[in-house]
């Protein structure tokens, strides 16, 4: 009996999935779920397209690692890709409720049919927020796990969230998730390091990404403006850490900051910058469409 043909899809840069869970998702789940989603997508790609039994990227050949690099974010040499051309995975937050409402995979270039099939398969299986707790317990216990997150594919008729359509451009953008500087902004005494303030790091990243220099204003946790001369302390948020460094650090939380960007001319998105930007942090959305979801 022949295997059924694989489904075909129209070329796309954005794949969307609604989220369903009995527990309330928080900011601390953003990078964790996005990391899980990418890992599963890579594994299924290696299984389906490269014939690997368990899809272990670490055991993949150089040729297979190169083939999956635009999903994994790493080249055949196991080093991070430069230029941010690989896929982003993020939890999109309802701008009003500030709660995760969608799981999104997006990239500057179109996903191949093989990549899209792997991503859709990854989304077809629920993820447990208590995975580490239940991983070594019996199967019956895992079946009763009430902390599962389900991903429901959204039809192509559902438009992507504001800022994800490169055909539309906007002048003003604001943080949807906190921007986490890639370099230490504070010294051991808690003082800002020269040239490393979060806004300065953000400006450099925008310039490296080819954006015209915008006006940058700090925002509070509810995206309210700060008074002149007041510097916010930021908010603690969990980041994505590669497996190679998890054993050497016990705290995977860093300070994130919120900003409003005003460009001299309209620009298109998505805009995602800073630490763990490929996992949902540092995501900006247009201000012009306040309240859209």
PDB file of C-alpha atoms in Angstrom:
ATOM      1  CA  UNK A   1       0.000   0.000   0.000  1.00  0.00           C
ATOM      2  CA  UNK A   2       1.439   3.344  -1.055  1.00  0.00           C
ATOM      3  CA  UNK A   3       1.877   6.144   1.403  1.00  0.00           C
ATOM      4  CA  UNK A   4      -0.611   9.001   0.926  1.00  0.00           C
ATOM      5  CA  UNK A   5       0.823  11.988  -0.939  1.00  0.00           C
ATOM      6  CA  UNK A   6       2.112  14.853   1.151  1.00  0.00           C
ATOM      7  CA  UNK A   7      -0.179  17.893   1.202  1.00  0.00           C
ATOM      8  CA  UNK A   8       0.817  20.848  -0.923  1.00  0.00           C
ATOM      9  CA  UNK A   9       0.613  24.480   0.173  1.00  0.00           C
ATOM     10  CA  UNK A  10       0.930  27.878  -1.409  1.00  0.00           C
ATOM     11  CA  UNK A  11       4.390  29.404  -0.799  1.00  0.00           C
ATOM     12  CA  UNK A  12       4.336  31.423   2.402  1.00  0.00           C
ATOM     13  CA  UNK A  13       6.606  33.300   4.775  1.00  0.00           C
ATOM     14  CA  UNK A  14       4.224  33.067   7.754  1.00  0.00           C
ATOM     15  CA  UNK A  15       2.588  30.012   9.368  1.00  0.00           C
ATOM     16  CA  UNK A  16       0.076  30.596  12.156  1.00  0.00           C
ATOM     17  CA  UNK A  17      -1.415  28.390  14.861  1.00  0.00           C
ATOM     18  CA  UNK A  18      -3.995  29.305  17.487  1.00  0.00           C
ATOM     19  CA  UNK A  19      -3.097  28.251  21.047  1.00  0.00           C
ATOM     20  CA  UNK A  20      -5.302  26.196  23.321  1.00  0.00           C
ATOM     21  CA  UNK A  21      -4.419  25.427  26.933  1.00  0.00           C
ATOM     22  CA  UNK A  22      -6.150  24.867  30.273  1.00  0.00           C
ATOM     23  CA  UNK A  23      -3.459  26.899  32.002  1.00  0.00           C
ATOM     24  CA  UNK A  24      -2.731  30.558  31.419  1.00  0.00           C
ATOM     25  CA  UNK A  25       0.407  31.154  29.398  1.00  0.00           C
ATOM     26  CA  UNK A  26       2.800  33.822  30.655  1.00  0.00           C
ATOM     27  CA  UNK A  27       5.781  35.778  29.385  1.00  0.00           C
ATOM     28  CA  UNK A  28       8.064  33.130  30.849  1.00  0.00           C
ATOM     29  CA  UNK A  29       6.606  30.593  28.402  1.00  0.00           C
ATOM     30  CA  UNK A  30       7.432  32.610  25.283  1.00  0.00           C
ATOM     31  CA  UNK A  31      11.033  31.562  24.641  1.00  0.00           C
ATOM     32  CA  UNK A  32      10.495  28.073  26.085  1.00  0.00           C
ATOM     33  CA  UNK A  33       7.627  27.149  23.756  1.00  0.00           C
ATOM     34  CA  UNK A  34       9.290  28.774  20.741  1.00  0.00           C
ATOM     35  CA  UNK A  35      12.480  26.814  21.430  1.00  0.00           C
ATOM     36  CA  UNK A  36      10.508  23.581  21.732  1.00  0.00           C
ATOM     37  CA  UNK A  37       8.658  24.352  18.511  1.00  0.00           C
ATOM     38  CA  UNK A  38      11.836  24.963  16.556  1.00  0.00           C
ATOM     39  CA  UNK A  39      13.477  21.839  17.971  1.00  0.00           C
ATOM     40  CA  UNK A  40      10.554  19.664  16.949  1.00  0.00           C
ATOM     41  CA  UNK A  41      10.408  21.228  13.488  1.00  0.00           C
ATOM     42  CA  UNK A  42      14.099  20.498  12.930  1.00  0.00           C
ATOM     43  CA  UNK A  43      13.705  16.931  14.187  1.00  0.00           C
ATOM     44  CA  UNK A  44      10.748  16.174  11.950  1.00  0.00           C
ATOM     45  CA  UNK A  45      12.521  17.713   8.950  1.00  0.00           C
ATOM     46  CA  UNK A  46      15.534  15.455   9.504  1.00  0.00           C
ATOM     47  CA  UNK A  47      13.284  12.425   9.875  1.00  0.00           C
ATOM     48  CA  UNK A  48      11.101  13.122   6.850  1.00  0.00           C
ATOM     49  CA  UNK A  49      13.575  14.624   4.392  1.00  0.00           C
ATOM     50  CA  UNK A  50      16.931  13.153   5.454  1.00  0.00           C
ATOM     51  CA  UNK A  51      15.786   9.712   6.574  1.00  0.00           C
ATOM     52  CA  UNK A  52      17.215  10.011  10.090  1.00  0.00           C
ATOM     53  CA  UNK A  53      15.648   7.585  12.554  1.00  0.00           C
ATOM     54  CA  UNK A  54      15.258   9.999  15.500  1.00  0.00           C
ATOM     55  CA  UNK A  55      16.066  13.292  13.805  1.00  0.00           C
ATOM     56  CA  UNK A  56      18.910  14.128  16.209  1.00  0.00           C
ATOM     57  CA  UNK A  57      20.541  17.274  14.822  1.00  0.00           C
ATOM     58  CA  UNK A  58      23.727  16.621  16.795  1.00  0.00           C
ATOM     59  CA  UNK A  59      24.126  13.298  14.989  1.00  0.00           C
ATOM     60  CA  UNK A  60      23.252  14.655  11.538  1.00  0.00           C
ATOM     61  CA  UNK A  61      25.840  14.747   8.760  1.00  0.00           C
ATOM     62  CA  UNK A  62      27.281  18.047   7.563  1.00  0.00           C
ATOM     63  CA  UNK A  63      25.135  17.818   4.421  1.00  0.00           C
ATOM     64  CA  UNK A  64      21.944  17.300   6.461  1.00  0.00           C
ATOM     65  CA  UNK A  65      22.804  20.128   8.870  1.00  0.00           C
ATOM     66  CA  UNK A  66      23.312  22.393   5.871  1.00  0.00           C
ATOM     67  CA  UNK A  67      19.954  21.344   4.410  1.00  0.00           C
ATOM     68  CA  UNK A  68      18.067  22.198   7.607  1.00  0.00           C
ATOM     69  CA  UNK A  69      20.097  25.312   8.477  1.00  0.00           C
ATOM     70  CA  UNK A  70      17.348  27.833   7.641  1.00  0.00           C
ATOM     71  CA  UNK A  71      15.168  26.140  10.252  1.00  0.00           C
ATOM     72  CA  UNK A  72      17.815  25.338  12.866  1.00  0.00           C
ATOM     73  CA  UNK A  73      19.709  28.633  12.649  1.00  0.00           C
ATOM     74  CA  UNK A  74      23.045  26.812  12.530  1.00  0.00           C
ATOM     75  CA  UNK A  75      25.261  25.845   9.638  1.00  0.00           C
ATOM     76  CA  UNK A  76      27.005  22.606   8.755  1.00  0.00           C
ATOM     77  CA  UNK A  77      29.845  23.627  11.114  1.00  0.00           C
ATOM     78  CA  UNK A  78      27.341  23.847  14.025  1.00  0.00           C
ATOM     79  CA  UNK A  79      27.938  27.595  14.322  1.00  0.00           C
ATOM     80  CA  UNK A  80      25.153  30.199  14.456  1.00  0.00           C
ATOM     81  CA  UNK A  81      24.182  31.661  11.105  1.00  0.00           C
ATOM     82  CA  UNK A  82      24.809  35.363  10.585  1.00  0.00           C
ATOM     83  CA  UNK A  83      22.432  37.814   8.971  1.00  0.00           C
ATOM     84  CA  UNK A  84      19.233  36.561  10.676  1.00  0.00           C
ATOM     85  CA  UNK A  85      18.069  34.824   7.501  1.00  0.00           C
ATOM     86  CA  UNK A  86      16.804  31.736   9.348  1.00  0.00           C
ATOM     87  CA  UNK A  87      13.324  31.142  10.719  1.00  0.00           C
ATOM     88  CA  UNK A  88      11.803  32.941  13.685  1.00  0.00           C
ATOM     89  CA  UNK A  89       9.404  31.166  16.050  1.00  0.00           C
ATOM     90  CA  UNK A  90       7.331  33.287  18.394  1.00  0.00           C
ATOM     91  CA  UNK A  91       4.269  33.466  20.595  1.00  0.00           C
ATOM     92  CA  UNK A  92       2.236  36.426  19.431  1.00  0.00           C
ATOM     93  CA  UNK A  93       0.531  38.312  22.257  1.00  0.00           C
ATOM     94  CA  UNK A  94      -2.885  39.857  22.039  1.00  0.00           C
ATOM     95  CA  UNK A  95      -1.916  43.568  22.195  1.00  0.00           C
ATOM     96  CA  UNK A  96      -4.816  44.380  24.533  1.00  0.00           C
ATOM     97  CA  UNK A  97      -4.821  41.406  26.907  1.00  0.00           C
ATOM     98  CA  UNK A  98      -1.028  40.931  26.744  1.00  0.00           C
ATOM     99  CA  UNK A  99      -1.507  37.147  26.688  1.00  0.00           C
ATOM    100  CA  UNK A 100      -0.103  34.705  24.090  1.00  0.00           C
ATOM    101  CA  UNK A 101      -2.767  33.988  21.477  1.00  0.00           C
ATOM    102  CA  UNK A 102      -0.913  32.544  18.484  1.00  0.00           C
ATOM    103  CA  UNK A 103       2.195  30.546  17.684  1.00  0.00           C
ATOM    104  CA  UNK A 104       3.881  31.887  14.570  1.00  0.00           C
ATOM    105  CA  UNK A 105       6.727  30.691  12.369  1.00  0.00           C
ATOM    106  CA  UNK A 106       8.051  33.270   9.915  1.00  0.00           C
ATOM    107  CA  UNK A 107      11.054  33.978   7.750  1.00  0.00           C
ATOM    108  CA  UNK A 108      12.235  36.618   5.316  1.00  0.00           C
ATOM    109  CA  UNK A 109      12.224  34.048   2.508  1.00  0.00           C
ATOM    110  CA  UNK A 110       9.524  31.515   1.643  1.00  0.00           C
ATOM    111  CA  UNK A 111       9.428  28.222   3.495  1.00  0.00           C
ATOM    112  CA  UNK A 112      10.043  25.210   1.275  1.00  0.00           C
ATOM    113  CA  UNK A 113       7.309  22.537   1.119  1.00  0.00           C
ATOM    114  CA  UNK A 114       9.540  20.227   3.190  1.00  0.00           C
ATOM    115  CA  UNK A 115      10.076  22.898   5.853  1.00  0.00           C
ATOM    116  CA  UNK A 116       6.380  23.719   5.982  1.00  0.00           C
ATOM    117  CA  UNK A 117       5.437  20.049   6.352  1.00  0.00           C
ATOM    118  CA  UNK A 118       7.910  19.687   9.241  1.00  0.00           C
ATOM    119  CA  UNK A 119       6.561  22.806  10.983  1.00  0.00           C
ATOM    120  CA  UNK A 120       2.958  21.666  10.605  1.00  0.00           C
ATOM    121  CA  UNK A 121       3.801  18.232  11.977  1.00  0.00           C
ATOM    122  CA  UNK A 122       5.561  19.852  14.950  1.00  0.00           C
ATOM    123  CA  UNK A 123       2.412  21.859  15.652  1.00  0.00           C
ATOM    124  CA  UNK A 124       0.180  18.791  15.396  1.00  0.00           C
ATOM    125  CA  UNK A 125       1.467  17.351  18.671  1.00  0.00           C
ATOM    126  CA  UNK A 126       0.701  19.080  22.009  1.00  0.00           C
ATOM    127  CA  UNK A 127       3.493  20.350  24.202  1.00  0.00           C
ATOM    128  CA  UNK A 128       3.461  19.989  27.970  1.00  0.00           C
ATOM    129  CA  UNK A 129       4.439  22.946  30.124  1.00  0.00           C
ATOM    130  CA  UNK A 130       5.380  20.357  32.762  1.00  0.00           C
ATOM    131  CA  UNK A 131       7.517  18.361  30.348  1.00  0.00           C
ATOM    132  CA  UNK A 132      10.622  18.310  32.538  1.00  0.00           C
ATOM    133  CA  UNK A 133       8.574  17.245  35.564  1.00  0.00           C
ATOM    134  CA  UNK A 134       6.771  14.418  33.799  1.00  0.00           C
ATOM    135  CA  UNK A 135       9.535  13.279  31.446  1.00  0.00           C
ATOM    136  CA  UNK A 136      10.719  10.503  33.767  1.00  0.00           C
ATOM    137  CA  UNK A 137       7.314   9.504  35.159  1.00  0.00           C
ATOM    138  CA  UNK A 138       5.055   6.777  33.798  1.00  0.00           C
ATOM    139  CA  UNK A 139       3.099   7.155  30.570  1.00  0.00           C
ATOM    140  CA  UNK A 140      -0.277   7.113  32.356  1.00  0.00           C
ATOM    141  CA  UNK A 141       0.780  10.143  34.397  1.00  0.00           C
ATOM    142  CA  UNK A 142       1.713  12.042  31.247  1.00  0.00           C
ATOM    143  CA  UNK A 143      -1.674  11.237  29.716  1.00  0.00           C
ATOM    144  CA  UNK A 144      -3.367  12.980  32.650  1.00  0.00           C
ATOM    145  CA  UNK A 145      -1.184  16.060  32.305  1.00  0.00           C
ATOM    146  CA  UNK A 146      -3.469  19.111  32.391  1.00  0.00           C
ATOM    147  CA  UNK A 147      -0.748  21.551  31.304  1.00  0.00           C
ATOM    148  CA  UNK A 148      -0.692  20.666  27.626  1.00  0.00           C
ATOM    149  CA  UNK A 149      -0.640  23.358  24.973  1.00  0.00           C
ATOM    150  CA  UNK A 150      -2.413  22.538  21.712  1.00  0.00           C
ATOM    151  CA  UNK A 151      -1.713  24.286  18.414  1.00  0.00           C
ATOM    152  CA  UNK A 152      -4.576  24.625  15.938  1.00  0.00           C
ATOM    153  CA  UNK A 153      -3.583  25.502  12.341  1.00  0.00           C
ATOM    154  CA  UNK A 154      -5.070  28.736  11.061  1.00  0.00           C
ATOM    155  CA  UNK A 155      -6.345  28.863   7.506  1.00  0.00           C
ATOM    156  CA  UNK A 156      -4.593  30.997   4.922  1.00  0.00           C
ATOM    157  CA  UNK A 157      -7.701  33.178   4.925  1.00  0.00           C
ATOM    158  CA  UNK A 158      -6.738  34.386   8.411  1.00  0.00           C
ATOM    159  CA  UNK A 159      -4.459  37.400   7.867  1.00  0.00           C
ATOM    160  CA  UNK A 160      -1.185  37.548   9.774  1.00  0.00           C
ATOM    161  CA  UNK A 161      -0.997  39.946  12.720  1.00  0.00           C
ATOM    162  CA  UNK A 162      -0.157  43.592  12.007  1.00  0.00           C
ATOM    163  CA  UNK A 163       3.504  44.029  11.140  1.00  0.00           C
ATOM    164  CA  UNK A 164       3.952  40.541   9.679  1.00  0.00           C
ATOM    165  CA  UNK A 165       2.920  41.485   6.144  1.00  0.00           C
ATOM    166  CA  UNK A 166       5.940  42.983   4.335  1.00  0.00           C
ATOM    167  CA  UNK A 167       3.554  44.716   1.910  1.00  0.00           C
ATOM    168  CA  UNK A 168       2.432  47.082   4.691  1.00  0.00           C
ATOM    169  CA  UNK A 169       4.677  49.675   6.330  1.00  0.00           C
ATOM    170  CA  UNK A 170       4.356  51.904   9.375  1.00  0.00           C
ATOM    171  CA  UNK A 171       6.170  54.846  10.948  1.00  0.00           C
ATOM    172  CA  UNK A 172       5.592  54.054  14.630  1.00  0.00           C
ATOM    173  CA  UNK A 173       6.309  50.720  16.306  1.00  0.00           C
ATOM    174  CA  UNK A 174       6.211  49.596  19.940  1.00  0.00           C
ATOM    175  CA  UNK A 175       7.442  46.607  21.925  1.00  0.00           C
ATOM    176  CA  UNK A 176       5.081  43.658  22.066  1.00  0.00           C
ATOM    177  CA  UNK A 177       7.621  41.602  24.029  1.00  0.00           C
ATOM    178  CA  UNK A 178      10.596  43.048  25.943  1.00  0.00           C
ATOM    179  CA  UNK A 179      13.839  43.738  24.126  1.00  0.00           C
ATOM    180  CA  UNK A 180      16.751  41.974  25.858  1.00  0.00           C
ATOM    181  CA  UNK A 181      20.174  43.528  25.094  1.00  0.00           C
ATOM    182  CA  UNK A 182      22.714  41.103  23.690  1.00  0.00           C
ATOM    183  CA  UNK A 183      25.525  42.688  25.730  1.00  0.00           C
ATOM    184  CA  UNK A 184      25.685  43.465  29.455  1.00  0.00           C
ATOM    185  CA  UNK A 185      24.165  46.917  29.930  1.00  0.00           C
ATOM    186  CA  UNK A 186      25.174  47.226  33.589  1.00  0.00           C
ATOM    187  CA  UNK A 187      28.464  46.724  35.400  1.00  0.00           C
ATOM    188  CA  UNK A 188      28.953  44.774  38.644  1.00  0.00           C
ATOM    189  CA  UNK A 189      27.829  47.834  40.641  1.00  0.00           C
ATOM    190  CA  UNK A 190      24.573  48.117  38.726  1.00  0.00           C
ATOM    191  CA  UNK A 191      25.714  51.192  36.800  1.00  0.00           C
ATOM    192  CA  UNK A 192      25.119  51.616  33.077  1.00  0.00           C
ATOM    193  CA  UNK A 193      28.197  50.795  31.014  1.00  0.00           C
ATOM    194  CA  UNK A 194      29.374  53.487  28.619  1.00  0.00           C
ATOM    195  CA  UNK A 195      27.856  52.983  25.181  1.00  0.00           C
ATOM    196  CA  UNK A 196      25.921  49.885  26.266  1.00  0.00           C
ATOM    197  CA  UNK A 197      22.602  51.339  27.423  1.00  0.00           C
ATOM    198  CA  UNK A 198      19.690  49.245  26.108  1.00  0.00           C
ATOM    199  CA  UNK A 199      18.527  52.045  23.782  1.00  0.00           C
ATOM    200  CA  UNK A 200      22.059  52.397  22.378  1.00  0.00           C
ATOM    201  CA  UNK A 201      22.307  48.665  21.718  1.00  0.00           C
ATOM    202  CA  UNK A 202      18.885  48.703  20.080  1.00  0.00           C
ATOM    203  CA  UNK A 203      19.879  51.587  17.828  1.00  0.00           C
ATOM    204  CA  UNK A 204      23.026  49.753  16.682  1.00  0.00           C
ATOM    205  CA  UNK A 205      21.001  46.642  15.888  1.00  0.00           C
ATOM    206  CA  UNK A 206      18.503  48.648  13.870  1.00  0.00           C
ATOM    207  CA  UNK A 207      21.312  50.278  11.893  1.00  0.00           C
ATOM    208  CA  UNK A 208      22.956  46.891  11.222  1.00  0.00           C
ATOM    209  CA  UNK A 209      19.599  45.610   9.986  1.00  0.00           C
ATOM    210  CA  UNK A 210      19.381  48.438   7.463  1.00  0.00           C
ATOM    211  CA  UNK A 211      16.753  50.595   9.152  1.00  0.00           C
ATOM    212  CA  UNK A 212      16.940  54.380   9.138  1.00  0.00           C
ATOM    213  CA  UNK A 213      17.746  55.690  12.619  1.00  0.00           C
ATOM    214  CA  UNK A 214      14.456  56.190  14.517  1.00  0.00           C
ATOM    215  CA  UNK A 215      13.567  58.229  17.557  1.00  0.00           C
ATOM    216  CA  UNK A 216      13.709  55.786  20.479  1.00  0.00           C
ATOM    217  CA  UNK A 217      11.662  56.293  23.639  1.00  0.00           C
ATOM    218  CA  UNK A 218      11.536  54.039  26.701  1.00  0.00           C
ATOM    219  CA  UNK A 219       8.150  52.579  27.652  1.00  0.00           C
ATOM    220  CA  UNK A 220       6.900  51.030  30.884  1.00  0.00           C
ATOM    221  CA  UNK A 221       5.503  47.530  31.371  1.00  0.00           C
ATOM    222  CA  UNK A 222       2.080  48.667  30.171  1.00  0.00           C
ATOM    223  CA  UNK A 223       3.754  50.513  27.268  1.00  0.00           C
ATOM    224  CA  UNK A 224       3.109  53.875  28.906  1.00  0.00           C
ATOM    225  CA  UNK A 225       5.663  56.662  28.270  1.00  0.00           C
ATOM    226  CA  UNK A 226       8.296  57.505  30.883  1.00  0.00           C
ATOM    227  CA  UNK A 227       8.908  61.036  32.011  1.00  0.00           C
ATOM    228  CA  UNK A 228      12.035  62.743  30.733  1.00  0.00           C
ATOM    229  CA  UNK A 229      15.197  61.927  32.632  1.00  0.00           C
ATOM    230  CA  UNK A 230      13.806  58.759  34.216  1.00  0.00           C
ATOM    231  CA  UNK A 231      15.542  55.503  33.299  1.00  0.00           C
ATOM    232  CA  UNK A 232      13.506  52.292  33.734  1.00  0.00           C
ATOM    233  CA  UNK A 233      15.007  49.302  35.484  1.00  0.00           C
ATOM    234  CA  UNK A 234      13.426  46.874  33.029  1.00  0.00           C
ATOM    235  CA  UNK A 235      11.606  43.624  33.757  1.00  0.00           C
ATOM    236  CA  UNK A 236      12.924  40.117  34.254  1.00  0.00           C
ATOM    237  CA  UNK A 237      12.066  37.647  31.536  1.00  0.00           C
ATOM    238  CA  UNK A 238      13.240  34.126  30.714  1.00  0.00           C
ATOM    239  CA  UNK A 239      15.423  33.826  27.627  1.00  0.00           C
ATOM    240  CA  UNK A 240      16.397  30.939  25.370  1.00  0.00           C
ATOM    241  CA  UNK A 241      19.692  29.310  26.255  1.00  0.00           C
ATOM    242  CA  UNK A 242      21.538  26.809  24.054  1.00  0.00           C
ATOM    243  CA  UNK A 243      21.958  23.397  25.645  1.00  0.00           C
ATOM    244  CA  UNK A 244      25.729  23.854  25.743  1.00  0.00           C
ATOM    245  CA  UNK A 245      25.458  26.658  28.332  1.00  0.00           C
ATOM    246  CA  UNK A 246      22.479  25.501  30.407  1.00  0.00           C
ATOM    247  CA  UNK A 247      24.647  23.379  32.675  1.00  0.00           C
ATOM    248  CA  UNK A 248      26.902  26.326  33.544  1.00  0.00           C
ATOM    249  CA  UNK A 249      24.193  28.797  34.532  1.00  0.00           C
ATOM    250  CA  UNK A 250      21.272  28.353  36.891  1.00  0.00           C
ATOM    251  CA  UNK A 251      19.404  31.561  36.121  1.00  0.00           C
ATOM    252  CA  UNK A 252      18.100  31.991  32.581  1.00  0.00           C
ATOM    253  CA  UNK A 253      16.356  35.298  33.281  1.00  0.00           C
ATOM    254  CA  UNK A 254      17.582  38.654  31.968  1.00  0.00           C
ATOM    255  CA  UNK A 255      16.307  42.194  32.098  1.00  0.00           C
ATOM    256  CA  UNK A 256      14.167  43.252  29.154  1.00  0.00           C
ATOM    257  CA  UNK A 257      13.093  46.751  28.126  1.00  0.00           C
ATOM    258  CA  UNK A 258      10.224  48.239  26.135  1.00  0.00           C
ATOM    259  CA  UNK A 259      10.510  50.964  23.517  1.00  0.00           C
ATOM    260  CA  UNK A 260       8.588  53.067  21.046  1.00  0.00           C
ATOM    261  CA  UNK A 261      10.278  53.541  17.667  1.00  0.00           C
ATOM    262  CA  UNK A 262       9.422  56.446  15.372  1.00  0.00           C
ATOM    263  CA  UNK A 263      11.076  56.106  11.952  1.00  0.00           C
ATOM    264  CA  UNK A 264      11.539  59.045   9.557  1.00  0.00           C
ATOM    265  CA  UNK A 265       9.633  57.104   6.865  1.00  0.00           C
ATOM    266  CA  UNK A 266       7.354  54.020   7.016  1.00  0.00           C
ATOM    267  CA  UNK A 267       9.098  50.656   7.313  1.00  0.00           C
ATOM    268  CA  UNK A 268       7.802  47.103   6.964  1.00  0.00           C
ATOM    269  CA  UNK A 269       8.232  44.293   9.444  1.00  0.00           C
ATOM    270  CA  UNK A 270       8.413  42.029  11.182  1.00  0.00           C
ATOM    271  CA  UNK A 271      10.930  43.675  13.506  1.00  0.00           C
ATOM    272  CA  UNK A 272      12.527  41.375  16.089  1.00  0.00           C
ATOM    273  CA  UNK A 273      15.830  42.269  17.739  1.00  0.00           C
ATOM    274  CA  UNK A 274      18.003  41.447  20.738  1.00  0.00           C
ATOM    275  CA  UNK A 275      18.657  38.276  22.706  1.00  0.00           C
ATOM    276  CA  UNK A 276      16.287  35.400  21.844  1.00  0.00           C
ATOM    277  CA  UNK A 277      14.699  37.411  19.027  1.00  0.00           C
ATOM    278  CA  UNK A 278      14.310  34.173  17.035  1.00  0.00           C
ATOM    279  CA  UNK A 279      12.262  32.830  19.967  1.00  0.00           C
ATOM    280  CA  UNK A 280       9.713  35.602  20.388  1.00  0.00           C
ATOM    281  CA  UNK A 281      11.522  38.251  22.437  1.00  0.00           C
ATOM    282  CA  UNK A 282      12.290  41.762  21.211  1.00  0.00           C
ATOM    283  CA  UNK A 283       9.240  41.750  18.916  1.00  0.00           C
ATOM    284  CA  UNK A 284       7.841  45.115  17.799  1.00  0.00           C
ATOM    285  CA  UNK A 285       4.355  45.782  16.368  1.00  0.00           C
ATOM    286  CA  UNK A 286       2.887  48.840  14.623  1.00  0.00           C
ATOM    287  CA  UNK A 287       1.334  51.503  16.825  1.00  0.00           C
ATOM    288  CA  UNK A 288      -1.102  52.557  14.086  1.00  0.00           C
ATOM    289  CA  UNK A 289      -3.194  49.407  14.585  1.00  0.00           C
ATOM    290  CA  UNK A 290      -3.559  49.504  18.388  1.00  0.00           C
ATOM    291  CA  UNK A 291      -5.769  46.695  19.628  1.00  0.00           C
ATOM    292  CA  UNK A 292      -5.634  44.566  16.473  1.00  0.00           C
ATOM    293  CA  UNK A 293      -4.927  40.857  16.945  1.00  0.00           C
TER     294      UNK A 293
END
